[in-house]
Amino acid sequence: MMSKSGSCGSCAFFDEHSAAAAAGHEGLCRFNPPVSQPTAEAHGLWPVVTEKDWCGHFAPETTAGAVAAE
Ligand code: SF4
């Protein structure tokens, strides 16, 4: 099992989106583009995750910050 330090809450791709956060300690995962666009007029959806979720794409915030600065 992954440690808490490797969870979404400390991942570079975790976005504390206000609407999602209003529903609890949740945010959006920005690793991939939006998915599952239901219709042509609808917005794509970002996966909603909690701070304690995790996945194999976890990246420490410091690592991604260094990449973004290039
Ligand atoms: S789902 Fe994976 S990539 Fe997305 S915020 Fe969580 S650990 Fe990071």
Short mmCIF file of C-alpha atoms and ligand atoms in Angstrom, two decimals:
data_model
loop_
_atom_site.label_atom_id
_atom_site.label_comp_id
_atom_site.label_asym_id
_atom_site.label_seq_id
_atom_site.Cartn_x
_atom_site.Cartn_y
_atom_site.Cartn_z
CA MET A 1 0.00 0.00 0.00
CA MET A 2 1.27 3.45 -0.82
CA SER A 3 2.16 5.79 2.03
CA LYS A 4 0.16 8.95 2.62
CA SER A 5 3.04 11.04 1.30
CA GLY A 6 2.47 9.43 -2.10
CA SER A 7 -1.22 10.28 -2.26
CA CYS A 8 -3.17 12.75 -4.39
CA GLY A 9 -2.99 15.43 -1.69
CA SER A 10 0.75 15.77 -2.25
CA CYS A 11 0.77 15.09 -5.98
CA ALA A 12 1.69 17.73 -8.55
CA PHE A 13 -1.40 16.87 -10.58
CA PHE A 14 -3.87 17.35 -7.73
CA ASP A 15 -5.98 20.49 -8.19
CA GLU A 16 -7.94 21.73 -5.20
CA HIS A 17 -10.85 22.77 -7.35
CA SER A 18 -13.31 24.90 -5.41
CA ALA A 19 -16.45 23.05 -6.49
CA ALA A 20 -14.96 19.69 -5.74
CA ALA A 21 -13.46 20.91 -2.47
CA ALA A 22 -16.87 22.16 -1.38
CA ALA A 23 -18.02 18.57 -1.33
CA GLY A 24 -15.25 17.60 1.09
CA HIS A 25 -11.52 17.17 0.85
CA GLU A 26 -11.69 16.45 -2.83
CA GLY A 27 -10.00 17.80 -5.88
CA LEU A 28 -9.40 17.10 -9.52
CA CYS A 29 -6.69 14.99 -11.11
CA ARG A 30 -5.03 16.92 -13.93
CA PHE A 31 -2.72 14.18 -15.13
CA ASN A 32 -4.77 13.48 -18.26
CA PRO A 33 -7.01 15.69 -20.41
CA PRO A 34 -10.72 15.75 -19.55
CA VAL A 35 -12.52 12.52 -20.30
CA SER A 36 -16.00 11.16 -20.97
CA GLN A 37 -17.46 14.17 -22.71
CA PRO A 38 -21.13 13.10 -22.82
CA THR A 39 -22.22 15.28 -25.75
CA ALA A 40 -20.65 17.79 -28.12
CA GLU A 41 -22.10 20.67 -26.08
CA ALA A 42 -21.05 19.30 -22.70
CA HIS A 43 -17.80 19.99 -20.93
CA GLY A 44 -15.31 17.18 -20.55
CA LEU A 45 -14.92 15.83 -17.05
CA TRP A 46 -11.81 15.83 -14.87
CA PRO A 47 -11.54 12.85 -12.54
CA VAL A 48 -12.55 13.76 -8.98
CA VAL A 49 -10.17 12.35 -6.38
CA THR A 50 -9.71 12.71 -2.64
CA GLU A 51 -6.48 13.72 -0.95
CA LYS A 52 -6.02 10.12 0.18
CA ASP A 53 -6.45 8.57 -3.25
CA TRP A 54 -3.40 7.57 -5.23
CA CYS A 55 -2.39 6.05 -8.56
CA GLY A 56 0.69 4.95 -10.44
CA HIS A 57 1.18 8.38 -12.02
CA PHE A 58 1.89 10.10 -8.71
CA ALA A 59 4.52 12.82 -9.00
CA PRO A 60 5.87 14.87 -6.08
CA GLU A 61 4.97 18.55 -6.40
CA THR A 62 8.63 19.55 -6.36
CA THR A 63 9.43 17.31 -9.33
CA ALA A 64 6.64 18.67 -11.51
CA GLY A 65 7.53 22.22 -10.54
CA ALA A 66 11.03 21.70 -11.87
CA VAL A 67 9.63 20.34 -15.14
CA ALA A 68 7.15 23.21 -15.51
CA ALA A 69 9.95 25.75 -15.10
CA GLU A 70 11.78 24.49 -18.18
S1 SF4 B 1 -4.82 10.24 -9.41
FE1 SF4 B 1 -2.59 9.94 -9.59
S2 SF4 B 1 -1.83 11.58 -10.96
FE2 SF4 B 1 -3.91 12.12 -10.25
S3 SF4 B 1 -3.59 13.46 -8.46
FE3 SF4 B 1 -3.84 11.33 -7.70
S4 SF4 B 1 -1.75 10.45 -7.56
FE4 SF4 B 1 -1.66 12.32 -8.84
#
